[in-house]
Amino acid sequence: AQSVSQHNHHVILSEAASLELGCNYSYGGTVNLFWYVQYPGQHLQLLLKYFSGDPLVKGIKGFEAEFIKSKFSFNLRKPSVQWSDTAEYFCAVTPYTGGFKTIFGAGTRLFVKA
Amino acid sequence: NAGVTQTPKFQVLKTGQSMTLQCAQDMNHNSMYWYRQDPGMGLRLIYYSASEGTTDKGEVPNGYNVSRLNKREFSLRLESAAPSQTSVYFCASRPGTSSYEQYFGPGTRLTVT
């Protein structure tokens, strides 16, 4: 069965620290990849997406992610986190064929200390 | 342009009661989804509607039914609520087959006692 694994369930960082959240998926075909963010008390919103082309994609608020096809990975990065980045982050995968279903990872809760 | 709206925001039910969660989108999207979010489990797909007039089961459909009333509205019904259905429910929509990004509603927090 297709699945998405996020390596860290909880991450605590100090402001200005660098962030990398891991995401691996199990699907052999072409995929569309996403990172969504859920700020406290809010609904999910798109952080960034990859469909094709340059495997390094940039999103909102200084976030970026790199697609490494050989590793089935789509890790999220930010060079310097802020207190306002405290949120839950979800990696998601939509298979390109029959792509009505999106599979979400379990999420990573990030807490940034001021 | 309100995006995706959900009602109610909060609900408490007793075991065995029924209720319908409402979802509407004003973005003229073709596809709509219902997810449940539980701690440590991410979002799990309950049902989806690829286009008006069609519905399909997702990962965890048992105990739920859906209706795609028209292009705008997609409701989720719990016929006989159980404590295991205590969760946060999110509705989402997507433009169509050419765009895979989903837009989420604010969620409904449901507690079944």
mmCIF file of C-alpha atoms in Angstrom:
data_model
loop_
_atom_site.group_PDB
_atom_site.id
_atom_site.type_symbol
_atom_site.label_atom_id
_atom_site.label_comp_id
_atom_site.label_asym_id
_atom_site.label_seq_id
_atom_site.Cartn_x
_atom_site.Cartn_y
_atom_site.Cartn_z
ATOM 1 C CA ALA A 1 0.000 0.000 0.000
ATOM 2 C CA GLN A 2 1.116 3.520 -0.657
ATOM 3 C CA SER A 3 2.371 5.392 2.377
ATOM 4 C CA VAL A 4 4.113 8.559 3.457
ATOM 5 C CA SER A 5 6.569 8.551 6.350
ATOM 6 C CA GLN A 6 7.627 11.615 8.270
ATOM 7 C CA HIS A 7 10.668 10.862 10.349
ATOM 8 C CA ASN A 8 10.171 13.277 13.200
ATOM 9 C CA HIS A 9 6.944 13.581 15.129
ATOM 10 C CA HIS A 10 8.080 16.424 17.359
ATOM 11 C CA VAL A 11 10.861 18.919 16.780
ATOM 12 C CA ILE A 12 11.920 21.697 19.126
ATOM 13 C CA LEU A 13 14.248 24.402 17.846
ATOM 14 C CA SER A 14 15.465 27.786 18.980
ATOM 15 C CA GLU A 15 14.878 30.810 16.784
ATOM 16 C CA ALA A 16 17.449 31.172 14.006
ATOM 17 C CA ALA A 17 18.218 27.439 13.993
ATOM 18 C CA SER A 18 18.042 25.581 10.703
ATOM 19 C CA LEU A 19 15.218 23.177 10.010
ATOM 20 C CA GLU A 20 15.031 19.985 8.011
ATOM 21 C CA LEU A 21 11.985 17.723 8.161
ATOM 22 C CA GLY A 22 12.213 14.361 6.479
ATOM 23 C CA CYS A 23 9.580 12.818 4.243
ATOM 24 C CA ASN A 24 9.709 9.535 2.351
ATOM 25 C CA TYR A 25 6.984 7.934 0.295
ATOM 26 C CA SER A 26 6.377 4.509 -1.119
ATOM 27 C CA TYR A 27 5.095 4.655 -4.683
ATOM 28 C CA GLY A 28 6.997 3.647 -7.777
ATOM 29 C CA GLY A 29 5.332 5.880 -10.341
ATOM 30 C CA THR A 30 5.223 9.591 -10.994
ATOM 31 C CA VAL A 31 3.986 11.619 -8.075
ATOM 32 C CA ASN A 32 2.996 15.117 -7.140
ATOM 33 C CA LEU A 33 4.435 16.165 -3.794
ATOM 34 C CA PHE A 34 3.261 18.687 -1.254
ATOM 35 C CA TRP A 35 4.026 20.159 2.108
ATOM 36 C CA TYR A 36 1.092 21.611 3.993
ATOM 37 C CA VAL A 37 1.265 23.606 7.222
ATOM 38 C CA GLN A 38 -1.294 23.905 9.989
ATOM 39 C CA TYR A 39 -0.749 26.822 12.355
ATOM 40 C CA PRO A 40 -2.319 26.526 15.821
ATOM 41 C CA GLY A 41 -6.084 26.769 15.559
ATOM 42 C CA GLN A 42 -6.068 27.132 11.787
ATOM 43 C CA HIS A 43 -6.781 24.906 8.833
ATOM 44 C CA LEU A 44 -4.202 23.363 6.549
ATOM 45 C CA GLN A 45 -2.677 25.534 3.891
ATOM 46 C CA LEU A 46 -0.221 24.802 1.131
ATOM 47 C CA LEU A 47 3.417 25.557 1.881
ATOM 48 C CA LEU A 48 4.925 24.342 -1.381
ATOM 49 C CA LYS A 49 4.470 21.770 -4.127
ATOM 50 C CA TYR A 50 6.430 19.811 -6.688
ATOM 51 C CA PHE A 51 4.987 18.586 -9.957
ATOM 52 C CA SER A 52 7.941 18.419 -12.329
ATOM 53 C CA GLY A 53 11.099 20.248 -13.374
ATOM 54 C CA ASP A 54 13.642 21.660 -10.922
ATOM 55 C CA PRO A 55 13.689 19.278 -7.947
ATOM 56 C CA LEU A 56 14.416 22.159 -5.579
ATOM 57 C CA VAL A 57 11.202 24.047 -5.010
ATOM 58 C CA LYS A 58 10.630 27.198 -3.035
ATOM 59 C CA GLY A 59 7.495 27.967 -1.100
ATOM 60 C CA ILE A 60 6.111 30.658 1.111
ATOM 61 C CA LYS A 61 7.847 32.129 4.156
ATOM 62 C CA GLY A 62 11.344 31.049 3.118
ATOM 63 C CA PHE A 63 10.655 27.324 3.036
ATOM 64 C CA GLU A 64 12.091 25.060 0.358
ATOM 65 C CA ALA A 65 12.020 21.353 -0.370
ATOM 66 C CA GLU A 66 14.142 19.020 -2.440
ATOM 67 C CA PHE A 67 12.767 16.063 -4.377
ATOM 68 C CA ILE A 68 15.248 13.201 -4.630
ATOM 69 C CA LYS A 69 13.627 10.624 -6.868
ATOM 70 C CA SER A 70 16.176 7.878 -6.179
ATOM 71 C CA LYS A 71 15.502 8.143 -2.466
ATOM 72 C CA PHE A 72 11.713 8.663 -2.738
ATOM 73 C CA SER A 73 12.206 11.683 -0.520
ATOM 74 C CA PHE A 74 10.873 15.231 -0.345
ATOM 75 C CA ASN A 75 12.514 16.915 2.625
ATOM 76 C CA LEU A 76 11.484 20.336 3.840
ATOM 77 C CA ARG A 77 14.095 22.912 4.815
ATOM 78 C CA LYS A 78 14.361 26.419 6.173
ATOM 79 C CA PRO A 79 17.726 28.055 6.928
ATOM 80 C CA SER A 80 16.566 30.087 9.928
ATOM 81 C CA VAL A 81 13.283 29.424 11.731
ATOM 82 C CA GLN A 82 11.173 32.007 13.508
ATOM 83 C CA TRP A 83 8.825 31.699 16.458
ATOM 84 C CA SER A 84 5.947 32.150 14.009
ATOM 85 C CA ASP A 85 6.917 28.885 12.274
ATOM 86 C CA THR A 86 5.531 26.952 15.234
ATOM 87 C CA ALA A 87 2.995 24.664 13.552
ATOM 88 C CA GLU A 88 2.337 21.148 12.379
ATOM 89 C CA TYR A 89 3.773 20.201 9.005
ATOM 90 C CA PHE A 90 2.360 17.515 6.745
ATOM 91 C CA CYS A 91 3.991 15.896 3.761
ATOM 92 C CA ALA A 92 1.535 14.627 1.129
ATOM 93 C CA VAL A 93 1.743 12.636 -2.081
ATOM 94 C CA THR A 94 -0.691 12.355 -4.977
ATOM 95 C CA PRO A 95 0.076 9.632 -7.524
ATOM 96 C CA TYR A 96 0.032 11.094 -11.016
ATOM 97 C CA THR A 97 -2.169 8.346 -12.440
ATOM 98 C CA GLY A 98 -5.663 8.158 -10.981
ATOM 99 C CA GLY A 99 -4.660 11.075 -8.867
ATOM 100 C CA PHE A 100 -7.791 11.870 -6.936
ATOM 101 C CA LYS A 101 -6.438 10.465 -3.682
ATOM 102 C CA THR A 102 -3.756 12.207 -1.685
ATOM 103 C CA ILE A 103 -1.852 10.355 1.023
ATOM 104 C CA PHE A 104 -0.732 12.360 4.011
ATOM 105 C CA GLY A 105 2.048 11.671 6.444
ATOM 106 C CA ALA A 106 1.401 11.628 10.179
ATOM 107 C CA GLY A 107 2.703 15.154 10.595
ATOM 108 C CA THR A 108 5.583 16.798 12.439
ATOM 109 C CA ARG A 109 4.897 19.219 15.246
ATOM 110 C CA LEU A 110 7.473 21.998 15.269
ATOM 111 C CA PHE A 111 7.892 24.215 18.301
ATOM 112 C CA VAL A 112 10.227 27.189 17.966
ATOM 113 C CA LYS A 113 11.471 28.728 21.179
ATOM 114 C CA ALA A 114 11.766 32.512 21.179
ATOM 115 C CA ASN B 1 -14.742 34.567 -1.910
ATOM 116 C CA ALA B 2 -15.042 32.458 1.259
ATOM 117 C CA GLY B 3 -13.128 29.421 -0.052
ATOM 118 C CA VAL B 4 -14.164 26.238 1.742
ATOM 119 C CA THR B 5 -16.643 26.591 4.590
ATOM 120 C CA GLN B 6 -17.737 23.960 7.104
ATOM 121 C CA THR B 7 -20.538 23.805 9.626
ATOM 122 C CA PRO B 8 -20.701 23.292 12.509
ATOM 123 C CA LYS B 9 -17.331 24.204 14.034
ATOM 124 C CA PHE B 10 -17.907 22.102 17.138
ATOM 125 C CA GLN B 11 -20.321 19.297 17.969
ATOM 126 C CA VAL B 12 -20.854 16.903 20.842
ATOM 127 C CA LEU B 13 -22.905 13.789 20.203
ATOM 128 C CA LYS B 14 -23.974 10.857 22.308
ATOM 129 C CA THR B 15 -23.234 7.364 21.088
ATOM 130 C CA GLY B 16 -25.860 6.308 18.574
ATOM 131 C CA GLN B 17 -26.933 9.800 17.545
ATOM 132 C CA SER B 18 -26.713 10.884 13.939
ATOM 133 C CA MET B 19 -25.585 14.116 12.358
ATOM 134 C CA THR B 20 -24.520 15.657 9.078
ATOM 135 C CA LEU B 21 -21.423 17.786 8.577
ATOM 136 C CA GLN B 22 -21.836 20.376 5.869
ATOM 137 C CA CYS B 23 -19.180 21.599 3.466
ATOM 138 C CA ALA B 24 -19.405 24.145 0.671
ATOM 139 C CA GLN B 25 -16.878 25.724 -1.680
ATOM 140 C CA ASP B 26 -17.279 28.778 -3.877
ATOM 141 C CA MET B 27 -14.222 28.259 -6.093
ATOM 142 C CA ASN B 28 -16.000 26.205 -8.775
ATOM 143 C CA HIS B 29 -13.803 23.216 -7.952
ATOM 144 C CA ASN B 30 -14.665 19.821 -9.376
ATOM 145 C CA SER B 31 -13.321 17.535 -6.646
ATOM 146 C CA MET B 32 -14.168 17.507 -2.966
ATOM 147 C CA TYR B 33 -12.881 15.464 -0.037
ATOM 148 C CA TRP B 34 -13.592 14.559 3.551
ATOM 149 C CA TYR B 35 -10.722 13.760 5.912
ATOM 150 C CA ARG B 36 -10.427 13.008 9.577
ATOM 151 C CA GLN B 37 -7.433 14.128 11.594
ATOM 152 C CA ASP B 38 -6.362 12.189 14.649
ATOM 153 C CA PRO B 39 -3.245 12.799 16.761
ATOM 154 C CA GLY B 40 -0.190 11.045 15.356
ATOM 155 C CA MET B 41 -2.074 9.741 12.329
ATOM 156 C CA GLY B 42 -2.146 12.708 10.007
ATOM 157 C CA LEU B 43 -5.134 13.097 7.721
ATOM 158 C CA ARG B 44 -6.985 10.035 6.560
ATOM 159 C CA LEU B 45 -9.353 10.156 3.618
ATOM 160 C CA ILE B 46 -12.920 9.132 4.411
ATOM 161 C CA TYR B 47 -14.687 9.761 1.100
ATOM 162 C CA TYR B 48 -14.114 11.858 -1.954
ATOM 163 C CA SER B 49 -16.038 13.103 -4.942
ATOM 164 C CA ALA B 50 -13.974 13.419 -8.095
ATOM 165 C CA SER B 51 -16.729 15.383 -9.802
ATOM 166 C CA GLU B 52 -20.364 16.282 -9.339
ATOM 167 C CA GLY B 53 -22.465 13.130 -9.293
ATOM 168 C CA THR B 54 -19.705 10.744 -8.207
ATOM 169 C CA THR B 55 -18.480 9.619 -4.806
ATOM 170 C CA ASP B 56 -15.885 7.037 -3.801
ATOM 171 C CA LYS B 57 -14.582 5.496 -0.616
ATOM 172 C CA GLY B 58 -11.295 6.525 0.829
ATOM 173 C CA GLU B 59 -9.131 4.877 3.439
ATOM 174 C CA VAL B 60 -11.571 4.898 6.383
ATOM 175 C CA PRO B 61 -15.188 4.971 5.074
ATOM 176 C CA ASN B 62 -16.858 2.690 7.628
ATOM 177 C CA GLY B 63 -19.559 4.414 9.642
ATOM 178 C CA TYR B 64 -19.891 7.332 7.225
ATOM 179 C CA ASN B 65 -21.937 8.275 4.189
ATOM 180 C CA VAL B 66 -21.606 11.221 1.850
ATOM 181 C CA SER B 67 -23.707 13.198 -0.570
ATOM 182 C CA ARG B 68 -22.436 15.432 -3.341
ATOM 183 C CA LEU B 69 -25.505 17.630 -3.413
ATOM 184 C CA ASN B 70 -24.276 19.806 -6.276
ATOM 185 C CA LYS B 71 -20.946 21.143 -7.458
ATOM 186 C CA ARG B 72 -20.604 23.387 -4.410
ATOM 187 C CA GLU B 73 -21.696 21.142 -1.572
ATOM 188 C CA PHE B 74 -20.428 17.854 -0.160
ATOM 189 C CA SER B 75 -21.904 16.577 3.097
ATOM 190 C CA LEU B 76 -20.705 13.857 5.470
ATOM 191 C CA ARG B 77 -23.219 11.902 7.527
ATOM 192 C CA LEU B 78 -22.676 9.830 10.631
ATOM 193 C CA GLU B 79 -25.686 7.539 10.920
ATOM 194 C CA SER B 80 -24.923 6.141 14.386
ATOM 195 C CA ALA B 81 -22.035 7.922 16.046
ATOM 196 C CA ALA B 82 -19.427 5.953 17.993
ATOM 197 C CA PRO B 83 -16.681 7.186 20.342
ATOM 198 C CA SER B 84 -14.107 6.055 17.749
ATOM 199 C CA GLN B 85 -15.444 8.797 15.491
ATOM 200 C CA THR B 86 -14.277 11.506 17.875
ATOM 201 C CA SER B 87 -11.965 13.501 15.644
ATOM 202 C CA VAL B 88 -11.450 16.703 13.721
ATOM 203 C CA TYR B 89 -13.058 16.556 10.297
ATOM 204 C CA PHE B 90 -11.738 18.563 7.381
ATOM 205 C CA CYS B 91 -13.369 19.155 4.055
ATOM 206 C CA ALA B 92 -11.194 20.045 1.080
ATOM 207 C CA SER B 93 -11.649 20.839 -2.573
ATOM 208 C CA ARG B 94 -9.472 20.690 -5.654
ATOM 209 C CA PRO B 95 -9.917 22.371 -9.038
ATOM 210 C CA GLY B 96 -9.776 19.189 -11.111
ATOM 211 C CA THR B 97 -7.544 16.704 -12.843
ATOM 212 C CA SER B 98 -5.017 19.325 -13.949
ATOM 213 C CA SER B 99 -4.363 20.681 -10.492
ATOM 214 C CA TYR B 100 -3.576 18.544 -7.481
ATOM 215 C CA GLU B 101 -3.402 21.201 -4.785
ATOM 216 C CA GLN B 102 -6.185 20.984 -2.206
ATOM 217 C CA TYR B 103 -7.869 23.817 -0.363
ATOM 218 C CA PHE B 104 -9.045 23.059 3.153
ATOM 219 C CA GLY B 105 -11.907 24.235 5.296
ATOM 220 C CA PRO B 106 -11.525 25.269 8.944
ATOM 221 C CA GLY B 107 -12.570 21.890 10.325
ATOM 222 C CA THR B 108 -15.272 20.495 12.602
ATOM 223 C CA ARG B 109 -14.265 19.204 16.013
ATOM 224 C CA LEU B 110 -16.571 16.312 16.882
ATOM 225 C CA THR B 111 -16.739 14.582 20.229
ATOM 226 C CA VAL B 112 -18.793 11.432 20.712
ATOM 227 C CA THR B 113 -19.480 10.465 24.314
#
